[in-house]
PDB file of C-alpha atoms in Angstrom:
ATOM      1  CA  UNK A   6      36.336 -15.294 -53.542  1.00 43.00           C
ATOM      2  CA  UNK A   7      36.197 -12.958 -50.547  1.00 61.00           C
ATOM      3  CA  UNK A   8      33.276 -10.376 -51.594  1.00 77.00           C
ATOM      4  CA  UNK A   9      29.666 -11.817 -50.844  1.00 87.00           C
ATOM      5  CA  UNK A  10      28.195 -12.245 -54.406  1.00 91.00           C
ATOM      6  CA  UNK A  11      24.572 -12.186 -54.571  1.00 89.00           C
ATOM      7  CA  UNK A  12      22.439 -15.235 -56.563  1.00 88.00           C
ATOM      8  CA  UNK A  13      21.156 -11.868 -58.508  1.00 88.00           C
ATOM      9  CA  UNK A  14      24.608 -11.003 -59.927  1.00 89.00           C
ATOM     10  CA  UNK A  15      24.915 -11.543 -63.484  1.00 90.00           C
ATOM     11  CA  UNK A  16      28.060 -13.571 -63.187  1.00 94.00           C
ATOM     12  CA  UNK A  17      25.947 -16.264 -61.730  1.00 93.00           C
ATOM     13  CA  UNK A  18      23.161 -16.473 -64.431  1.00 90.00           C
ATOM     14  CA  UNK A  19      26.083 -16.140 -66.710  1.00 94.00           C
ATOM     15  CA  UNK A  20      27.800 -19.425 -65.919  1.00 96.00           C
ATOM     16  CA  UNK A  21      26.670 -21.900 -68.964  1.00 96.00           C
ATOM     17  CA  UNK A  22      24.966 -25.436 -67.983  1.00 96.00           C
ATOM     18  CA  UNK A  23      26.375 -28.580 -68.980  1.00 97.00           C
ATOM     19  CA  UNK A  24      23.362 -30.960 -67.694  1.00 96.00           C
ATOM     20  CA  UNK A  25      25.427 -33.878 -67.207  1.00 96.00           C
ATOM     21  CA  UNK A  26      21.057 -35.692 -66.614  1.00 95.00           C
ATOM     22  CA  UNK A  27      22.184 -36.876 -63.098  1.00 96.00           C
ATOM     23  CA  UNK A  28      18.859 -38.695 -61.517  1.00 94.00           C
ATOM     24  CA  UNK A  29      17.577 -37.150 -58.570  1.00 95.00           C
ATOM     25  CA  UNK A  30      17.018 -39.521 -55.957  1.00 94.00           C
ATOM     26  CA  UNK A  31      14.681 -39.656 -52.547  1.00 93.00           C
ATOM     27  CA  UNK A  32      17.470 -39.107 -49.682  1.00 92.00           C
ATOM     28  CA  UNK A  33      14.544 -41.161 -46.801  1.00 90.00           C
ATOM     29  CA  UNK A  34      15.474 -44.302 -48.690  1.00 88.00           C
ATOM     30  CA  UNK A  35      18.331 -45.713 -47.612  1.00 82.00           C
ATOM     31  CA  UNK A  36      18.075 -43.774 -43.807  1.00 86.00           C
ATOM     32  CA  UNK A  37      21.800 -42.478 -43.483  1.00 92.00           C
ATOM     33  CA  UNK A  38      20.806 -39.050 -43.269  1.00 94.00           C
ATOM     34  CA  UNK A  39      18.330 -37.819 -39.860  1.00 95.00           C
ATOM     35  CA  UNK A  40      15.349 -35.520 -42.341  1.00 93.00           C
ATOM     36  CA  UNK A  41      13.212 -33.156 -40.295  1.00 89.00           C
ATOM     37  CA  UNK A  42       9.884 -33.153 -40.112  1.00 77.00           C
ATOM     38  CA  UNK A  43       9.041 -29.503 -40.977  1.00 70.00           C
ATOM     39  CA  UNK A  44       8.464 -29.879 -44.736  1.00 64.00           C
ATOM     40  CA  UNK A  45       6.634 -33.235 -43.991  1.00 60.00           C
ATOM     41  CA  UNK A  46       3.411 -31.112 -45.174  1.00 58.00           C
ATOM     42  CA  UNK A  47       4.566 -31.279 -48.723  1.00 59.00           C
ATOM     43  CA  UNK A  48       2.494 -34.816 -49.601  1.00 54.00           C
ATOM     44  CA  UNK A  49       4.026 -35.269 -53.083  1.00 68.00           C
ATOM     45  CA  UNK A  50       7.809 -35.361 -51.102  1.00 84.00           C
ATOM     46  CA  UNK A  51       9.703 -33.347 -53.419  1.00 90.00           C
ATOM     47  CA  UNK A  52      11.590 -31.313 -50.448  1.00 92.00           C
ATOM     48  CA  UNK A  53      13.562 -34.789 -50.077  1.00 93.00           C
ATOM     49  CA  UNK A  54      15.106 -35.320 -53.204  1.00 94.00           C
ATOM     50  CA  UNK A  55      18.838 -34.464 -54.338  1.00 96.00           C
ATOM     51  CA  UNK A  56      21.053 -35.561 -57.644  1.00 97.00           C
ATOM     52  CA  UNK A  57      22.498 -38.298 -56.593  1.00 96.00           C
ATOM     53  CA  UNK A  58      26.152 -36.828 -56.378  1.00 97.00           C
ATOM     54  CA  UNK A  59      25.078 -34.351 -54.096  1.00 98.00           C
ATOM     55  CA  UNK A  60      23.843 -37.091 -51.183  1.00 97.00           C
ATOM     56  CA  UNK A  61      26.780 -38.524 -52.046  1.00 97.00           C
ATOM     57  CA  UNK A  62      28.880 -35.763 -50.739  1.00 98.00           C
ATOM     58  CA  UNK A  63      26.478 -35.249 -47.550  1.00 98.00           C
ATOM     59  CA  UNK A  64      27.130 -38.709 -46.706  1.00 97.00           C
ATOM     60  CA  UNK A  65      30.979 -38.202 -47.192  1.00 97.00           C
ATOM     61  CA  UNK A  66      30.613 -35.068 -44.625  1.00 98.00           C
ATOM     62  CA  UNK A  67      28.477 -36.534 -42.150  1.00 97.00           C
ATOM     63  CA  UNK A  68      31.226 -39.530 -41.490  1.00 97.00           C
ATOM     64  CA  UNK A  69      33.763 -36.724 -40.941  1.00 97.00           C
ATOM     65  CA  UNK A  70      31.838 -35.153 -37.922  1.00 97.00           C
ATOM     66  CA  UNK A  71      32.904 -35.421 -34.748  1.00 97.00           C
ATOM     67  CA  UNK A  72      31.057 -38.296 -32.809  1.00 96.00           C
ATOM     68  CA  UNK A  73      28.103 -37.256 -31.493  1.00 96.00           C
ATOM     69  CA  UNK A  74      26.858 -35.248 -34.319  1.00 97.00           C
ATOM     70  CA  UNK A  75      24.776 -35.882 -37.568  1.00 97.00           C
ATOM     71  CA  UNK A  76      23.231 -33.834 -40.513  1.00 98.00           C
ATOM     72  CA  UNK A  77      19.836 -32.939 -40.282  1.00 97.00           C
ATOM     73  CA  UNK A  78      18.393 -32.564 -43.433  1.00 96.00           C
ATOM     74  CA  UNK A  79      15.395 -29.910 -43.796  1.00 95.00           C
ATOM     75  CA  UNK A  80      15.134 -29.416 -47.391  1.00 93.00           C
ATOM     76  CA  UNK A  81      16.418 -30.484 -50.773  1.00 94.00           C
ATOM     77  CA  UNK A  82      14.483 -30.425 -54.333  1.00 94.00           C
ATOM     78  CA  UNK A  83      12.114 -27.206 -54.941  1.00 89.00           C
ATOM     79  CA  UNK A  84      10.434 -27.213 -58.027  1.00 86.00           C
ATOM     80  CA  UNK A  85      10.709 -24.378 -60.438  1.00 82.00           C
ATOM     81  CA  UNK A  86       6.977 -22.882 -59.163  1.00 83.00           C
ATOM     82  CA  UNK A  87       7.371 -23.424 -55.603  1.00 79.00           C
ATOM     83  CA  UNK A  88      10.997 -21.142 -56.243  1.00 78.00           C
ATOM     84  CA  UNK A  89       9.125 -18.591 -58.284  1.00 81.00           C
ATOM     85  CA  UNK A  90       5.925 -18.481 -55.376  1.00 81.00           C
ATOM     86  CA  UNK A  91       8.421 -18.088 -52.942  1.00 80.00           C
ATOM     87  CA  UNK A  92      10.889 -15.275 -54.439  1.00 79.00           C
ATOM     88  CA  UNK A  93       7.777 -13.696 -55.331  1.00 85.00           C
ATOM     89  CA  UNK A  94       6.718 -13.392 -51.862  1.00 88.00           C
ATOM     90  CA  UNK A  95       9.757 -11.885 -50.403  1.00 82.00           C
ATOM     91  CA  UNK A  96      10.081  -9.302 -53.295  1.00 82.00           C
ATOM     92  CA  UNK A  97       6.743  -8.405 -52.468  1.00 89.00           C
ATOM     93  CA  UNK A  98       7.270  -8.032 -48.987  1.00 88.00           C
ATOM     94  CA  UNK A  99      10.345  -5.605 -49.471  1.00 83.00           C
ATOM     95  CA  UNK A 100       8.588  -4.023 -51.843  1.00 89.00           C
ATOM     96  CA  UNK A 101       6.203  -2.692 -49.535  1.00 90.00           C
ATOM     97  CA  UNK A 102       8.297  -2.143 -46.900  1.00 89.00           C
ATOM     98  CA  UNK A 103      11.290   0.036 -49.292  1.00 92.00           C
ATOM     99  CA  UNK A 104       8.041   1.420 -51.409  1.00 91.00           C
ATOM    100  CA  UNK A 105      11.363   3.841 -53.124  1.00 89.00           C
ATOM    101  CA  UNK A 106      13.488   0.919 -53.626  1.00 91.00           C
ATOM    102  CA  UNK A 107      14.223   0.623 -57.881  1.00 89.00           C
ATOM    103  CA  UNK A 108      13.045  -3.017 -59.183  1.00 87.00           C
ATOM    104  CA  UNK A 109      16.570  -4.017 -59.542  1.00 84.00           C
ATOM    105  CA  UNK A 110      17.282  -2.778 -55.278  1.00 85.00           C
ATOM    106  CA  UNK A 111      14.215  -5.673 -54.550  1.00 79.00           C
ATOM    107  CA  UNK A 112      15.804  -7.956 -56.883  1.00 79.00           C
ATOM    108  CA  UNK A 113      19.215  -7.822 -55.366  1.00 80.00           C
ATOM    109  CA  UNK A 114      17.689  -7.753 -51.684  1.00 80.00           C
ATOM    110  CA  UNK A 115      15.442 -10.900 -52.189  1.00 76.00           C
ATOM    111  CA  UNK A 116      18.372 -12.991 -53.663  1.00 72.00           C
ATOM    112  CA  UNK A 117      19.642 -12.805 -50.193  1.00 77.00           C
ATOM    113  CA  UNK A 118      17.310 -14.996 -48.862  1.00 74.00           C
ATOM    114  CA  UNK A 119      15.391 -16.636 -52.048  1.00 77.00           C
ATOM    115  CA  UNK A 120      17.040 -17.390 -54.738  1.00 77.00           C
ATOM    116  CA  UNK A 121      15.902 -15.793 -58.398  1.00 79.00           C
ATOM    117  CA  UNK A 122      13.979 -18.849 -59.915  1.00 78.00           C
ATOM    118  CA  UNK A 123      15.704 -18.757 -63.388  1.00 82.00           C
ATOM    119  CA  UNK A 124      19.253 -19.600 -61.045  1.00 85.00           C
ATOM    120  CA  UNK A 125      18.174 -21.519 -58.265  1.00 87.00           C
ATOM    121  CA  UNK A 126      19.914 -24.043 -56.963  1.00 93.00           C
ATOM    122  CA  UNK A 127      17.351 -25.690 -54.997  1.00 93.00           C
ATOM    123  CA  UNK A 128      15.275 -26.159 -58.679  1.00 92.00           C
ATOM    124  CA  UNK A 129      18.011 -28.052 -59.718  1.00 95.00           C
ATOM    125  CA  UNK A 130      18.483 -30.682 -57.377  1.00 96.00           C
ATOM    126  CA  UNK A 131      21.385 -29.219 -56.639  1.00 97.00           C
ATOM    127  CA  UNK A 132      20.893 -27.695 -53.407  1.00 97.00           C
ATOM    128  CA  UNK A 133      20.314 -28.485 -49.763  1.00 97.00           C
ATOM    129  CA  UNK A 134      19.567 -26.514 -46.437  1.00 96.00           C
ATOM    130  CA  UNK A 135      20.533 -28.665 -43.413  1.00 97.00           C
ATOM    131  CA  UNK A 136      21.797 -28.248 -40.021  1.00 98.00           C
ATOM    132  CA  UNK A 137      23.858 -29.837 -36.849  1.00 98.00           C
ATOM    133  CA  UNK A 138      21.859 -32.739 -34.735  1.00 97.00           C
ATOM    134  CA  UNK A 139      23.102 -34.225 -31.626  1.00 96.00           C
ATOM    135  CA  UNK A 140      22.998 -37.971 -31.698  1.00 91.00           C
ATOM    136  CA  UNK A 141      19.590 -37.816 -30.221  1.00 93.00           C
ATOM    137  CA  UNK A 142      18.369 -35.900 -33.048  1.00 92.00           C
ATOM    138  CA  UNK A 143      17.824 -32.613 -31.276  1.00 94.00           C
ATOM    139  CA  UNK A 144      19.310 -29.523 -33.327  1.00 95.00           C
ATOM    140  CA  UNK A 145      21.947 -28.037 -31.974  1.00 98.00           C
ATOM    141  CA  UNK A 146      22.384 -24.102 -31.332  1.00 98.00           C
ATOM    142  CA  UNK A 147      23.613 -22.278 -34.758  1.00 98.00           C
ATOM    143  CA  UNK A 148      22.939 -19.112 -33.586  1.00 98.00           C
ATOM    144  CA  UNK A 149      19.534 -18.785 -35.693  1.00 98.00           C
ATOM    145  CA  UNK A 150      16.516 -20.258 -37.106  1.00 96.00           C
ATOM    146  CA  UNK A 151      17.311 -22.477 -40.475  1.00 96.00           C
ATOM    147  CA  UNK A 152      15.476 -20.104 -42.594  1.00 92.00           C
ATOM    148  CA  UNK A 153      15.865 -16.984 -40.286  1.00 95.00           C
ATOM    149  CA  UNK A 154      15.778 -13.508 -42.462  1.00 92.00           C
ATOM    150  CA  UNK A 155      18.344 -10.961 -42.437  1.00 91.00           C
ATOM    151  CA  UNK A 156      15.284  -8.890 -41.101  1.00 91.00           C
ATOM    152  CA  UNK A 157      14.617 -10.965 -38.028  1.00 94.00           C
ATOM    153  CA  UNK A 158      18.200 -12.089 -37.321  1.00 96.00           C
ATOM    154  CA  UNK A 159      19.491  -8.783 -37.999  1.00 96.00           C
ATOM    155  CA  UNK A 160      22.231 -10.282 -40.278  1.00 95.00           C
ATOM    156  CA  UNK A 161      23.191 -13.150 -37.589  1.00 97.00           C
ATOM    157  CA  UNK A 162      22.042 -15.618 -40.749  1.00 97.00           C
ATOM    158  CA  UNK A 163      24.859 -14.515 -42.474  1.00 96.00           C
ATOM    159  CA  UNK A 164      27.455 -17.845 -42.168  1.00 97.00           C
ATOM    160  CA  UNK A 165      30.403 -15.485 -40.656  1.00 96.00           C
ATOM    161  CA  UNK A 166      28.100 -13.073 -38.654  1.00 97.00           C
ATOM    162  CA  UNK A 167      30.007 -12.049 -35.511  1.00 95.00           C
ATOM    163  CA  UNK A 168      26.319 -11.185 -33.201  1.00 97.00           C
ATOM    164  CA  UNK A 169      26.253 -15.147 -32.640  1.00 98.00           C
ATOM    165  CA  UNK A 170      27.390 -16.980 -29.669  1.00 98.00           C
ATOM    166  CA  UNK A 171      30.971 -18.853 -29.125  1.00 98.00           C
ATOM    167  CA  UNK A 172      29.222 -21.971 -29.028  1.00 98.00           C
ATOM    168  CA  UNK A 173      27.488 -21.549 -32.449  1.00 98.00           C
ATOM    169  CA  UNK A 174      30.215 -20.195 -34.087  1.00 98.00           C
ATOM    170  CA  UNK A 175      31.921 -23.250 -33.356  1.00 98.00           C
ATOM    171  CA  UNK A 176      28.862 -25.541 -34.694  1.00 98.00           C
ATOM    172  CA  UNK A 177      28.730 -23.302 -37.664  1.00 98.00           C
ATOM    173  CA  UNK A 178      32.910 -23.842 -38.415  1.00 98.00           C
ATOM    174  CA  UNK A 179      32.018 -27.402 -38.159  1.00 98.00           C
ATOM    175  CA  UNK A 180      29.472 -27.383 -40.405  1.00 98.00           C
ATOM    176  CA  UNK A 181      31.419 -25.558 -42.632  1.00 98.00           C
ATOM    177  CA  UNK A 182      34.537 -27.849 -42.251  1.00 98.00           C
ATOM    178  CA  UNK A 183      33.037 -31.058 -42.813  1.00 98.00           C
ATOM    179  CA  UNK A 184      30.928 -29.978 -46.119  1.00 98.00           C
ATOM    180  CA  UNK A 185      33.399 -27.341 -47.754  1.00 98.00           C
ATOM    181  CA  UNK A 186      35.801 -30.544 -47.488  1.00 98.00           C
ATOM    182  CA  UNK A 187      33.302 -32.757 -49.183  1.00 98.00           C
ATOM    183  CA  UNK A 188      33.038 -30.623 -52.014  1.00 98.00           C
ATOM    184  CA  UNK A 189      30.048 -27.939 -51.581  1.00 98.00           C
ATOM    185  CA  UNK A 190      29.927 -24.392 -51.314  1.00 98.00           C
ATOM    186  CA  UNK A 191      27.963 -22.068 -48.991  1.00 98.00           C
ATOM    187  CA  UNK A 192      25.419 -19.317 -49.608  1.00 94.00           C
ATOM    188  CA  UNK A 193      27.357 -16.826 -47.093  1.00 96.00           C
ATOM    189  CA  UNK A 194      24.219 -15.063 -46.570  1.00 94.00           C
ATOM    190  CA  UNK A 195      22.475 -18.422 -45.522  1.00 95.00           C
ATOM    191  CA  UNK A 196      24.798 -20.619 -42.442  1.00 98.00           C
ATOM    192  CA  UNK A 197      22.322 -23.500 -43.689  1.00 98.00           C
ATOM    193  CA  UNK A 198      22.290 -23.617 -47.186  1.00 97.00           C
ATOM    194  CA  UNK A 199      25.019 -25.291 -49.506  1.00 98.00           C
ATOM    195  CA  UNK A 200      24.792 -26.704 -52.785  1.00 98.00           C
ATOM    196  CA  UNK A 201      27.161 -28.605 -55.124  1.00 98.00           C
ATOM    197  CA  UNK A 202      27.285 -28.760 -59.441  1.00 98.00           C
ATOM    198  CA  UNK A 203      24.800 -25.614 -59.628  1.00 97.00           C
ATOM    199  CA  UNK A 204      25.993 -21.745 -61.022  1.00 96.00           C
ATOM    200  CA  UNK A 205      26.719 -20.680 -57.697  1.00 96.00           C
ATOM    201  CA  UNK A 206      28.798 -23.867 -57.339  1.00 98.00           C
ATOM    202  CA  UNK A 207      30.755 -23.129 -60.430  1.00 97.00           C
ATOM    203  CA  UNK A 208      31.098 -19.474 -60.603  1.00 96.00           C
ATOM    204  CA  UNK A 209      32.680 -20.210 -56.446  1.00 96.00           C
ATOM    205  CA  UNK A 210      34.920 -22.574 -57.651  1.00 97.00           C
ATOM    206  CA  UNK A 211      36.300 -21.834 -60.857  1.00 97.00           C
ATOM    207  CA  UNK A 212      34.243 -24.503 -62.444  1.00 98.00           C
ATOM    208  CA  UNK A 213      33.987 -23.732 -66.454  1.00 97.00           C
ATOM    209  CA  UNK A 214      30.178 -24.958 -66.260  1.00 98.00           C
ATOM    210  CA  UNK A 215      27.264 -26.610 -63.831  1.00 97.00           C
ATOM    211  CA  UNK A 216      26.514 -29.798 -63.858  1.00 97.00           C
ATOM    212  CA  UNK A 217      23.054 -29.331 -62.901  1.00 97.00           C
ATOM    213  CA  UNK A 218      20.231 -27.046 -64.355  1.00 94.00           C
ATOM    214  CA  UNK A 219      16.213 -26.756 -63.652  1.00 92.00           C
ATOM    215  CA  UNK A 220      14.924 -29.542 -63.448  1.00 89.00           C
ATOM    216  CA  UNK A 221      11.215 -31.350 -63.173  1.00 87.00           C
ATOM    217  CA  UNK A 222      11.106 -33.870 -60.732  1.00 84.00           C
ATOM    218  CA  UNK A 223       8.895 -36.077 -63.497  1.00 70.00           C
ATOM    219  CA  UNK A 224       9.322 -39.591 -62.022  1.00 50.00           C
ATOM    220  CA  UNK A 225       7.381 -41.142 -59.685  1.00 44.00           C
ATOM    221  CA  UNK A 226       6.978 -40.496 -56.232  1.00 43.00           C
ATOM    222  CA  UNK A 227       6.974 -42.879 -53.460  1.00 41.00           C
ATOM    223  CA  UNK A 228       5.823 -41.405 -49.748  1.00 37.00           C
ATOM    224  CA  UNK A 229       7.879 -42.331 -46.864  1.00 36.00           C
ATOM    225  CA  UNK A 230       6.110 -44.543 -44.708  1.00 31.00           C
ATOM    226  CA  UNK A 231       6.635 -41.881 -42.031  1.00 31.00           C
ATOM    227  CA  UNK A 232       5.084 -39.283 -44.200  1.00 29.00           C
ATOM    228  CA  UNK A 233       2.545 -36.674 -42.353  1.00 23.00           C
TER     229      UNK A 233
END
């Protein structure tokens, strides 16, 4: 597809679910993958589980970077209330700064940056926002905040926004590279976030029906031993 179709289009929540019951599984375990410390605050460690087909695929990508690079994961699992909390928030927020905006104008707006909790990707495992590391571990210039509005970046979040620098454009087509090849698909409107077996996933690649739907992370939860 070349258009930029929104999480709030009805073609997405129209894809069926096939839950194939793929475990999620805590990505700090076996240490392949570098996981920042910004959603470290979340004590029960949801943000850091994934189904397990979608590490799988990370892992793929990461051994195709170029040497000198890693993933840096930031967040995975949301559950379905956190979603809901945080689409909430943004709606509200546009809401009262577009006070003439119709419900379904907010809607559509939000799903550019959260997506609509009955869809979303991240509630289903299925999901993952991540960026570039050096081999140090330091980030490496994508030409925005992970998690940057369209408000604040004035649209440089956007994966193909041309109001970035030459040298993040190029971190952002290797990004791209190394994870479209291993079998995800981007958010365009997010450089960060990609996601594998969800509706987006499907409806982007032809896929008759997601693997993955909602799901409650219901098993129990271990801390990392580096848990803040």
């Amino acid at each position: 597809m070349t258009e930029t179709v929104l999480m709030s289009d009805p073609r997405v929540a129209a894809v069926p679910v096939q839950e194939c019951g793929e475990r999620l599984v805590d990505l700090r375990r076996d240490g392949h993958l570098l996981v920042d410390e910004r959603k470290w605050q979340d004590s029960a460690g949801a943000f850091a589980y994934l189904r397990e087909g979608v590490l799988d695929r990370l892992l793929k990508a990461q051994a195709q970077l170029p040497q000198g690079m890693r993933l840096l994961f930031v967040e995975g699992y949301r559950p379905p209330t956190l979603q809901r909390h945080y689409f909430d928030k943004y709606a509200a927020q546009l809401r009262a700064e577009h006070p003439r905006w119709a419900a379904e104008q907010v809607r559509s707006a939000a799903s550019r940056y959260v997506s609509p909790p009955e869809i979303a990707p991240h509630s289903a495992g299925a999901a993952v926002d991540l960026t570039l590391a050096d081999g140090d571990g330091c980030e490496l210039d994508m030409g925005t905040r992970l998690n940057a509005t369209p408000e604040e970046s004035a649209g440089a979040c956007y994966t193909q926004a041309d109001n970035i620098s030459d040298q993040a454009r190029t971190h952002r087509d290797i990004l791209s590279t190394t994870l479209t090849a291993a079998g995800l698909v981007n958010y365009p409107t997010e450089w960060w976030h990609w996601s594998y077996g969800d509706r987006y996933w499907a409806l982007e690649t032809g896929a008759a029906v997601a693997h993955y739907g909602p799901k409650e992370l219901d098993q129990p939860q271990t801390a990392s031993p580096h848990q803040k």
